[in-house]
Tab-separated table of C-alpha atoms in Angstrom:
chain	number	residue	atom	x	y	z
A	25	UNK	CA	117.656	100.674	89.833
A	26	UNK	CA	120.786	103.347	90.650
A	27	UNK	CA	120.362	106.367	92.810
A	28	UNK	CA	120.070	107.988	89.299
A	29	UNK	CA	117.313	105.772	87.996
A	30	UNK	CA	115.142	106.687	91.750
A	31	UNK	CA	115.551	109.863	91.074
A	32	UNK	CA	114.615	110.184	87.670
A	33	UNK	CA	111.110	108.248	88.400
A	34	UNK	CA	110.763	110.433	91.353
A	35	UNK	CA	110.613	113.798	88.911
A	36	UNK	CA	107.328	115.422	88.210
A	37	UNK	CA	104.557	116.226	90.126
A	38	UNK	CA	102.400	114.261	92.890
A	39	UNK	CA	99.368	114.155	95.319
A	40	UNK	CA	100.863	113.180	98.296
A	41	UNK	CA	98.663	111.660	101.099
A	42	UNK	CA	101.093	111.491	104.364
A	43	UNK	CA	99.934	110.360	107.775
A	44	UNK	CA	101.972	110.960	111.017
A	45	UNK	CA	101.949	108.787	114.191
A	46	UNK	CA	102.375	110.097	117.069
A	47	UNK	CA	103.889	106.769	118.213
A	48	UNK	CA	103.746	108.425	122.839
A	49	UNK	CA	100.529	109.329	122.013
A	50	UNK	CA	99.013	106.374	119.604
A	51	UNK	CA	97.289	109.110	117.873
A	52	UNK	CA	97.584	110.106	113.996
A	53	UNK	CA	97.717	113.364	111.665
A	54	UNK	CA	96.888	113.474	108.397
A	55	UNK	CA	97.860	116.054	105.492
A	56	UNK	CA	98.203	116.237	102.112
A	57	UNK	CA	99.988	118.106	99.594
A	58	UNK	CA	100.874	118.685	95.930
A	59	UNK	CA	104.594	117.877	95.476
A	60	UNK	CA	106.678	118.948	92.541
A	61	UNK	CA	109.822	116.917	91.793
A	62	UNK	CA	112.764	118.465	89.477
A	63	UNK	CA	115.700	116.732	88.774
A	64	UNK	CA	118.891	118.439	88.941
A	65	UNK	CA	121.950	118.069	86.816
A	66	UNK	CA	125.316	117.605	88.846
A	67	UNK	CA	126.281	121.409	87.237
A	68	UNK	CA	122.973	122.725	87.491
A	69	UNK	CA	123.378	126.754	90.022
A	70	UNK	CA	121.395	125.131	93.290
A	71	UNK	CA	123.395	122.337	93.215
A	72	UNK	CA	127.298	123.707	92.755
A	73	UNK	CA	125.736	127.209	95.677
A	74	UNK	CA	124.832	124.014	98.333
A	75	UNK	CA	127.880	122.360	97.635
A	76	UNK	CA	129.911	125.636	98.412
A	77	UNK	CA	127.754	125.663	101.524
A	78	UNK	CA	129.099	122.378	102.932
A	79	UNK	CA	132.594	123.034	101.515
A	80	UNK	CA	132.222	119.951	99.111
A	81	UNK	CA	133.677	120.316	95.242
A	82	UNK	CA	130.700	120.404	93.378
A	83	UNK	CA	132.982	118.066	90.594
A	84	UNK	CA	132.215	115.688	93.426
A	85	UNK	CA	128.258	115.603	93.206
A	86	UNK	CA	126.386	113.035	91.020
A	87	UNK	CA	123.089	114.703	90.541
A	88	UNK	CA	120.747	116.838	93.198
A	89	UNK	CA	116.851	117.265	93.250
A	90	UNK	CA	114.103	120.097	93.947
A	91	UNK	CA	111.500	119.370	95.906
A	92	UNK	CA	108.631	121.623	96.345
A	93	UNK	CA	104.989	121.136	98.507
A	94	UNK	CA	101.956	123.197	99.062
A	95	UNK	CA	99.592	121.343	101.545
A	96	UNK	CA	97.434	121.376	104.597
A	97	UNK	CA	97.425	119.697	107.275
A	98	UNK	CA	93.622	118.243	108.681
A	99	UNK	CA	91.971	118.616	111.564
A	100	UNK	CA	93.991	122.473	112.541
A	101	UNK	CA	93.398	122.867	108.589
A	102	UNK	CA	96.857	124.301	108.297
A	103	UNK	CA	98.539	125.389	105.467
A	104	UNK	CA	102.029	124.875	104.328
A	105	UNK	CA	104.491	125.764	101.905
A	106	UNK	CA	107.763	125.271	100.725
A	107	UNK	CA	111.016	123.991	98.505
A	108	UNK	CA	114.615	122.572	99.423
A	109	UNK	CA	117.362	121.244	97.592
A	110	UNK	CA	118.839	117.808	97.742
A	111	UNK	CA	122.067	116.677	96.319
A	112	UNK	CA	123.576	113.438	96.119
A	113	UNK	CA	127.360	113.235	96.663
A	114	UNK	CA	128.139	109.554	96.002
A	115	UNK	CA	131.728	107.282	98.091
A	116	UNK	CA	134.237	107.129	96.015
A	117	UNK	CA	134.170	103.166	96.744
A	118	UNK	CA	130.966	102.964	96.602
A	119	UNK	CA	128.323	103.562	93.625
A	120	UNK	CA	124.738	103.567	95.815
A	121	UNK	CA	125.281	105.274	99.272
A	122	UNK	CA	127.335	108.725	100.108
A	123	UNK	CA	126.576	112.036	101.534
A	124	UNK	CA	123.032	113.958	101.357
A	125	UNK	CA	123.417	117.579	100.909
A	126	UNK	CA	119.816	119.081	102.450
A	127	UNK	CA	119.224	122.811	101.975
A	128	UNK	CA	117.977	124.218	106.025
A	129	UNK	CA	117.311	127.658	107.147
A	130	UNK	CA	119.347	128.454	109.509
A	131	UNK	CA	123.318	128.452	108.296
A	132	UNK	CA	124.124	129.342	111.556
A	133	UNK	CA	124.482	125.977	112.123
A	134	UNK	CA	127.742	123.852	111.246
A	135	UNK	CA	126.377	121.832	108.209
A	136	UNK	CA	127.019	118.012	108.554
A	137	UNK	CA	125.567	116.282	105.715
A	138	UNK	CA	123.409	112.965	105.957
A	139	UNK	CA	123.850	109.868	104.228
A	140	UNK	CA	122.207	108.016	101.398
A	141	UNK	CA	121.591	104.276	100.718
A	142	UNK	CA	120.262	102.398	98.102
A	143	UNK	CA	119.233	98.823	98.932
A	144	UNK	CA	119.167	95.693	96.776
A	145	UNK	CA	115.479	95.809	97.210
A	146	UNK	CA	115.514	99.318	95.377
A	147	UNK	CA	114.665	101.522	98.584
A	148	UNK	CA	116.166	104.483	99.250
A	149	UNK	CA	117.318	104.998	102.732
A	150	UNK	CA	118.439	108.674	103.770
A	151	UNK	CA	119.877	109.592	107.325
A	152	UNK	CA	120.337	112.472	109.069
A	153	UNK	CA	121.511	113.296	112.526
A	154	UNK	CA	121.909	115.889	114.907
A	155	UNK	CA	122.547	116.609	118.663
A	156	UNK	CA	118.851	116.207	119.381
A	157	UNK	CA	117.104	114.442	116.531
A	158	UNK	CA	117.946	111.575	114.559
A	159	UNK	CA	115.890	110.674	111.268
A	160	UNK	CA	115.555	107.783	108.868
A	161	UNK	CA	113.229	107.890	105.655
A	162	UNK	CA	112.818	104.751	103.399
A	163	UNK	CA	111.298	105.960	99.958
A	164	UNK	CA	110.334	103.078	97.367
A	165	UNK	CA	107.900	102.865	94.479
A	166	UNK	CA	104.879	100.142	94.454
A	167	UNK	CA	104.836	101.097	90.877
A	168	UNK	CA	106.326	104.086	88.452
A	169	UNK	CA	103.349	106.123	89.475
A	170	UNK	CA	103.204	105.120	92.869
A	171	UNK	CA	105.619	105.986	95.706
A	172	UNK	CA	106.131	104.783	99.042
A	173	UNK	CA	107.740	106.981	102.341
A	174	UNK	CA	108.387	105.982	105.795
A	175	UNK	CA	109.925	108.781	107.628
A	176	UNK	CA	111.270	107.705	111.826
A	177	UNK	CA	112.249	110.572	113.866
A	178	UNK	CA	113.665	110.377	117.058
A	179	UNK	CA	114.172	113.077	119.044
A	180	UNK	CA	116.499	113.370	122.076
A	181	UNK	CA	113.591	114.099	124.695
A	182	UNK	CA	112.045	110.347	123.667
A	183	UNK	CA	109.200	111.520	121.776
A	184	UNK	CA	109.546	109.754	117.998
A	185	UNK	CA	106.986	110.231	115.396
A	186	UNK	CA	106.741	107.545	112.438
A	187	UNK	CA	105.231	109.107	108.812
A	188	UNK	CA	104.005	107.388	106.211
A	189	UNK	CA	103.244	108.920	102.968
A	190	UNK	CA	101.751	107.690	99.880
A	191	UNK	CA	102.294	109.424	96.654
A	192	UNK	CA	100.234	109.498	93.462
A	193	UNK	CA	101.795	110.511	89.980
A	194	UNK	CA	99.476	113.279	88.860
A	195	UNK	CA	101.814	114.157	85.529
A	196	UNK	CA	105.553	114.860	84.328
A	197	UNK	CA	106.148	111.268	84.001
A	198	UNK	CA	109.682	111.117	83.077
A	199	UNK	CA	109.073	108.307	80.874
A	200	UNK	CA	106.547	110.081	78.899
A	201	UNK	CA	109.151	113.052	78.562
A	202	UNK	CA	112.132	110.788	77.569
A	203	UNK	CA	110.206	108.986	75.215
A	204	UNK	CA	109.470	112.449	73.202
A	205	UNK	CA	113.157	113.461	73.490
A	206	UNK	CA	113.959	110.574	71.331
A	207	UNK	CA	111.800	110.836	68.035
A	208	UNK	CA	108.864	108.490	69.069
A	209	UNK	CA	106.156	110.264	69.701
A	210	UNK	CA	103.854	107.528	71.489
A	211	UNK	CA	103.785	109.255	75.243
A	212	UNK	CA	103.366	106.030	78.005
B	1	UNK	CA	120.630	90.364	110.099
B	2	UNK	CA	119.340	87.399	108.266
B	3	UNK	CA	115.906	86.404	108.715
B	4	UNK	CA	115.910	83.612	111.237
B	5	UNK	CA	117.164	87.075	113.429
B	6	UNK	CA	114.436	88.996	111.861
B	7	UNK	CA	111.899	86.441	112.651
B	8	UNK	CA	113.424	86.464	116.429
B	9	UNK	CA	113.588	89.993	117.238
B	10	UNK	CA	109.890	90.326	115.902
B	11	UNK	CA	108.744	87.548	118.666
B	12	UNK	CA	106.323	89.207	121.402
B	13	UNK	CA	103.710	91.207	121.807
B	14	UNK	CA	103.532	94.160	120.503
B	15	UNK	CA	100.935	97.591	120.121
B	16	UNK	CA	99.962	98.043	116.614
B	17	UNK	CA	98.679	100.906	115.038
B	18	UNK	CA	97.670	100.741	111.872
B	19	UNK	CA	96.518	103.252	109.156
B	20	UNK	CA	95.416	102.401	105.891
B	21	UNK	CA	95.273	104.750	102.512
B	22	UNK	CA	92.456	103.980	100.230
B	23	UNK	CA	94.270	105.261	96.683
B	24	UNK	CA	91.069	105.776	95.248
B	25	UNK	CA	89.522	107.864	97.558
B	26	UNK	CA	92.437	109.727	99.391
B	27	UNK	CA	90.718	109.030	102.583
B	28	UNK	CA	92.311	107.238	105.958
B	29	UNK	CA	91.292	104.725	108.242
B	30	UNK	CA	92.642	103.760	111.606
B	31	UNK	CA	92.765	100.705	113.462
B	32	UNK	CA	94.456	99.696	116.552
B	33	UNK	CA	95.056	95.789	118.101
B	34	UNK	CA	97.727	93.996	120.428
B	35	UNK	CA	99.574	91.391	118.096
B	36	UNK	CA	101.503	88.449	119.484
B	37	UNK	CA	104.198	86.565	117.463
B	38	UNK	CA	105.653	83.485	118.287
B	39	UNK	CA	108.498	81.960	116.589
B	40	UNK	CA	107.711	78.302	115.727
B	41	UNK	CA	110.840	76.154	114.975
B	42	UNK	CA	111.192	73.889	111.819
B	43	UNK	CA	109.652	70.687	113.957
B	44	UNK	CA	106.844	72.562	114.984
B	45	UNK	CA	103.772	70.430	114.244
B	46	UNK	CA	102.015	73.679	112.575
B	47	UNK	CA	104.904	74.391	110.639
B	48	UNK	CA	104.872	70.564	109.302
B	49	UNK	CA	100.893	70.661	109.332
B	50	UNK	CA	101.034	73.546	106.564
B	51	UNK	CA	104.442	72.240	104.708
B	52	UNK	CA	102.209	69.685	104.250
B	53	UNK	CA	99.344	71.318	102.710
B	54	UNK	CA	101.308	72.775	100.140
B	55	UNK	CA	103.116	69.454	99.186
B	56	UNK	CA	106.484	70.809	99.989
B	57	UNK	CA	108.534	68.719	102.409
B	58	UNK	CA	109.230	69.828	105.837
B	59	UNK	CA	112.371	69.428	106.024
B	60	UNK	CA	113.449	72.140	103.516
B	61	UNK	CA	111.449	74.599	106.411
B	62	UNK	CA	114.170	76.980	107.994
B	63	UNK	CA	110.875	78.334	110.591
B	64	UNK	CA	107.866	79.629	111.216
B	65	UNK	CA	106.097	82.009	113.142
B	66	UNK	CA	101.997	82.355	114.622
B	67	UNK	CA	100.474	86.048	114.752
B	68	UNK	CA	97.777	86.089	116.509
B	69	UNK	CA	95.749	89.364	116.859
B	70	UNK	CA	93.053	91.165	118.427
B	71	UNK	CA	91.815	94.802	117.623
B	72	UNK	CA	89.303	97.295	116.729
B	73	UNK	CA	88.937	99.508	113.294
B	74	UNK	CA	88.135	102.863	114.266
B	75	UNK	CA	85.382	104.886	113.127
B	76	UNK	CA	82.994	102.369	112.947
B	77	UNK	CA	84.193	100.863	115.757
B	78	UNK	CA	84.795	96.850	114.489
B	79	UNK	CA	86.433	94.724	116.270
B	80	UNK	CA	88.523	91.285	115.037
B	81	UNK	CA	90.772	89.033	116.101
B	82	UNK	CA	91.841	86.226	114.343
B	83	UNK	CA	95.781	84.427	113.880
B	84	UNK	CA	97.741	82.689	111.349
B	85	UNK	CA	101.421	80.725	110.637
B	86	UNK	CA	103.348	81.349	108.454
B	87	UNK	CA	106.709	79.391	107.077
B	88	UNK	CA	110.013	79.676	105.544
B	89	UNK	CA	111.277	77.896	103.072
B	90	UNK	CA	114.378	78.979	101.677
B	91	UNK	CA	115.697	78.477	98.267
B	92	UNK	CA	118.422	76.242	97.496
B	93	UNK	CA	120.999	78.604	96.478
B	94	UNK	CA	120.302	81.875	98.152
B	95	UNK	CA	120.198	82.279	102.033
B	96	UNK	CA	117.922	84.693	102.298
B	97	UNK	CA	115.028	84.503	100.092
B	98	UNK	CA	112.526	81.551	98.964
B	99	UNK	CA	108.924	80.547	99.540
B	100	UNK	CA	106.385	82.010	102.007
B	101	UNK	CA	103.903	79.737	102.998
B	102	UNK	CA	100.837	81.318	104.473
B	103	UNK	CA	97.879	79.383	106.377
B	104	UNK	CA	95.129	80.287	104.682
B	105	UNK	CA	90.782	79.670	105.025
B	106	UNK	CA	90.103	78.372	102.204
B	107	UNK	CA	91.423	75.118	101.559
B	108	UNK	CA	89.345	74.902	98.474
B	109	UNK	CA	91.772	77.131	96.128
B	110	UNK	CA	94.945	75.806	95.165
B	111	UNK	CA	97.689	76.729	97.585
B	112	UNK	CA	100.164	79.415	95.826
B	113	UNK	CA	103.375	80.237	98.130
B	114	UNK	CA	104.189	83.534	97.817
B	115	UNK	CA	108.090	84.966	98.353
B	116	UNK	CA	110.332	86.444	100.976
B	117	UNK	CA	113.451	88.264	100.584
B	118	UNK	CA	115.521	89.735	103.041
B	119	UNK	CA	116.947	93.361	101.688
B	120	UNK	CA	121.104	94.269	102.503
B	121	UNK	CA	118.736	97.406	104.032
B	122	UNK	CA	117.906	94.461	106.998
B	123	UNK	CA	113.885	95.423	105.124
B	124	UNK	CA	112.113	91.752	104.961
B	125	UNK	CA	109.997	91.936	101.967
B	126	UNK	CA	107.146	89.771	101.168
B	127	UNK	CA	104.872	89.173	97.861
B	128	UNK	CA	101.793	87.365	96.937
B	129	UNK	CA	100.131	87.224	93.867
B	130	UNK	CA	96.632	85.601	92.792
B	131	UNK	CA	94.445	85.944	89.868
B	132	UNK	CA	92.675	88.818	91.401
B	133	UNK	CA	94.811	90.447	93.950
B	134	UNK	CA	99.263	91.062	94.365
B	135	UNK	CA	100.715	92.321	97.113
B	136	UNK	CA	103.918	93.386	98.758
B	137	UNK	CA	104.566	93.863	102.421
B	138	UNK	CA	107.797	95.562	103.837
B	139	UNK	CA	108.783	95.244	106.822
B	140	UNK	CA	111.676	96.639	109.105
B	141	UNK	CA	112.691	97.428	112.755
B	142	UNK	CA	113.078	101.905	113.194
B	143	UNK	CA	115.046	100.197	116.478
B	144	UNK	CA	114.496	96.847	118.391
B	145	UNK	CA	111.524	97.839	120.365
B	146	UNK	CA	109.672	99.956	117.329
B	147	UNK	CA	108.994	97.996	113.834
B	148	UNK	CA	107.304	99.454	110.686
B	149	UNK	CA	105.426	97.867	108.282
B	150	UNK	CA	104.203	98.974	104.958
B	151	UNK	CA	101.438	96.698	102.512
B	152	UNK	CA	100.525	97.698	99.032
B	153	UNK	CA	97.809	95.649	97.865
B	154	UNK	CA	96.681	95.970	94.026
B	155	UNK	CA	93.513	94.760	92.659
B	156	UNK	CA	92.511	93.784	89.389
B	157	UNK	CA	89.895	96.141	89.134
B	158	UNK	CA	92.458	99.092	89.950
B	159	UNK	CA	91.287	99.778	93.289
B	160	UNK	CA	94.766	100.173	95.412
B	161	UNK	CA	95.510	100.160	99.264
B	162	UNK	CA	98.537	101.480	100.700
B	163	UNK	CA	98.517	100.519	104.947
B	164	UNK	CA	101.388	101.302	106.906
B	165	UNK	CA	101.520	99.823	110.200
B	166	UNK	CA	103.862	100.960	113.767
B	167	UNK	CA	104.211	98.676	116.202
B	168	UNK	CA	105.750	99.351	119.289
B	169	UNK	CA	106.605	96.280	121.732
B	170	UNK	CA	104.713	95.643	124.930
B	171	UNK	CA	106.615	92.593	126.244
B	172	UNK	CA	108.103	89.495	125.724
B	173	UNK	CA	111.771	91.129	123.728
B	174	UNK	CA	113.632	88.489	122.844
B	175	UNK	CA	117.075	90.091	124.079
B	176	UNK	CA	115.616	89.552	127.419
B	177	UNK	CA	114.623	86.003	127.509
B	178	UNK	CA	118.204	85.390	125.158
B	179	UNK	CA	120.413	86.629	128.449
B	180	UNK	CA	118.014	84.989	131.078
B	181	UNK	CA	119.158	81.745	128.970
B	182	UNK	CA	122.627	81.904	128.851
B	183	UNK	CA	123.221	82.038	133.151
B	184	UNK	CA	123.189	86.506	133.110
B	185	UNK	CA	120.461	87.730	135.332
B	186	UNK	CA	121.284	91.313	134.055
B	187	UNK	CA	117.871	92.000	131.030
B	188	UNK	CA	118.264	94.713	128.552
């Protein structure tokens, strides 16, 4: 599977059960949240406006993603919101890792993008790093409708939380939605 | 890192924290135990003792390890302990995948060796399959004191478990005993 291929299977929309470790603490969090997946094309507005933002040609960009979530979080029962933007921007020697593009709030900041990586095993590792955190997620799927996440932050201060998250297709299989763009009408 | 190194970094004892997703049921469980790994060379009698059980010669053994364990599943509050070995037996022509043998209860079934690969992402992935039950562990280190592990385990009557698993060491690195060996007195 390409970086292409991951995030084609990754479009559409899923129940997503994440639970945080606290790893100073030994104590866990739990939310979960509908997440809704939309593949972006390489020339699609959000992608060519956060390319412009890191002062990368957008002619350089393979493909990007939108991610949105609407959750709560147990225990505080807090609710949560929100959307970015992900592009890919792939080496030029190199057809599975390059630069991650992440649309954040705060443009104050100089923008330094992270990295992507896809493995032989077909996980997807992305990295980002700043002055006072550093964070590695690990994304693979168990099966097309079932998706794997392992997020590691470390923060400066020494307190580092491990996430896992386990996602459930709930619909917009992009199998299903291929399969009708090409005259057989059998959905998967 | 190849996975004789893989094998050696994971040798000590370590605080594991373990949470497991039901699929089914979207509900969480926690459980919590010490876990002590020992790296067995190829000429260990256990790893010969179980190369022999599954008729495969001993000699094609690269190593081994024993996890032994002892914890408690929270909520309702049940303790276990229990260990096993487990062996490496690579194949011929690739370095770093092959056979997993696994000491198992009961002797009655016929002996199955599941499959290890090591990922170019340095994530050691293992599967097992039976008639009734296939799973797929992943494992990797977030640094050399903090390793992750992540087990999907599918049923053939559709009832899935996702368990992700931190474990933070508590002793026993093997950096430390590897300089106390070679005449430096300085530990990491």
């Amino acid at each position: 599977m390409n970086i292409e291929e991951f995030f084609q299977l990754s479009a559409g929309k899923w129940f997503s059960h994440r639970t945080s470790h606290h790893l100073a603490f030994n104590k866990s969090e739990d939310g979960k949240s509908d997440i809704i997946i939309e593949m972006l094309t390489a020339d699609h507005p959000e992608v060519i406006k956060l390319c412009q933002l890191y002062e990368i040609p957008s002619s350089s960009a393979s493909c990007g993603a939108k991610v949105s979530w609407n959750g709560i979080t147990e225990g505080v029962q807090q609710k949560y919101s929100g959307s970015t933007v992900l592009v890919l921007v792939p080496d030029v020697d190199k057809a599975d890792e390059g630069k991650l593009l992440r649309e954040i709030g705060d443009t104050e900041k100089a923008l330094v993008p992270g990295r992507y990586k896809m493995g032989s095993d077909e996980a997807l590792t992305l990295t980002t790093e700043s002055e006072t955190i550093c964070s590695e997620e690990r994304l693979w799927f168990a099966s097309p409708n079932l998706r794997m996440r392992v997020l590691v932050v470390k923060r400066i201060d020494g307190f580092s939380t491990a996430s896992f998250t386990s996602e459930i297709r709930m619909g917009g299989s992009p199998t299903a939605s291929k399969v009708s763009e090409t005259a057989n009408p059998v959905s998967s």
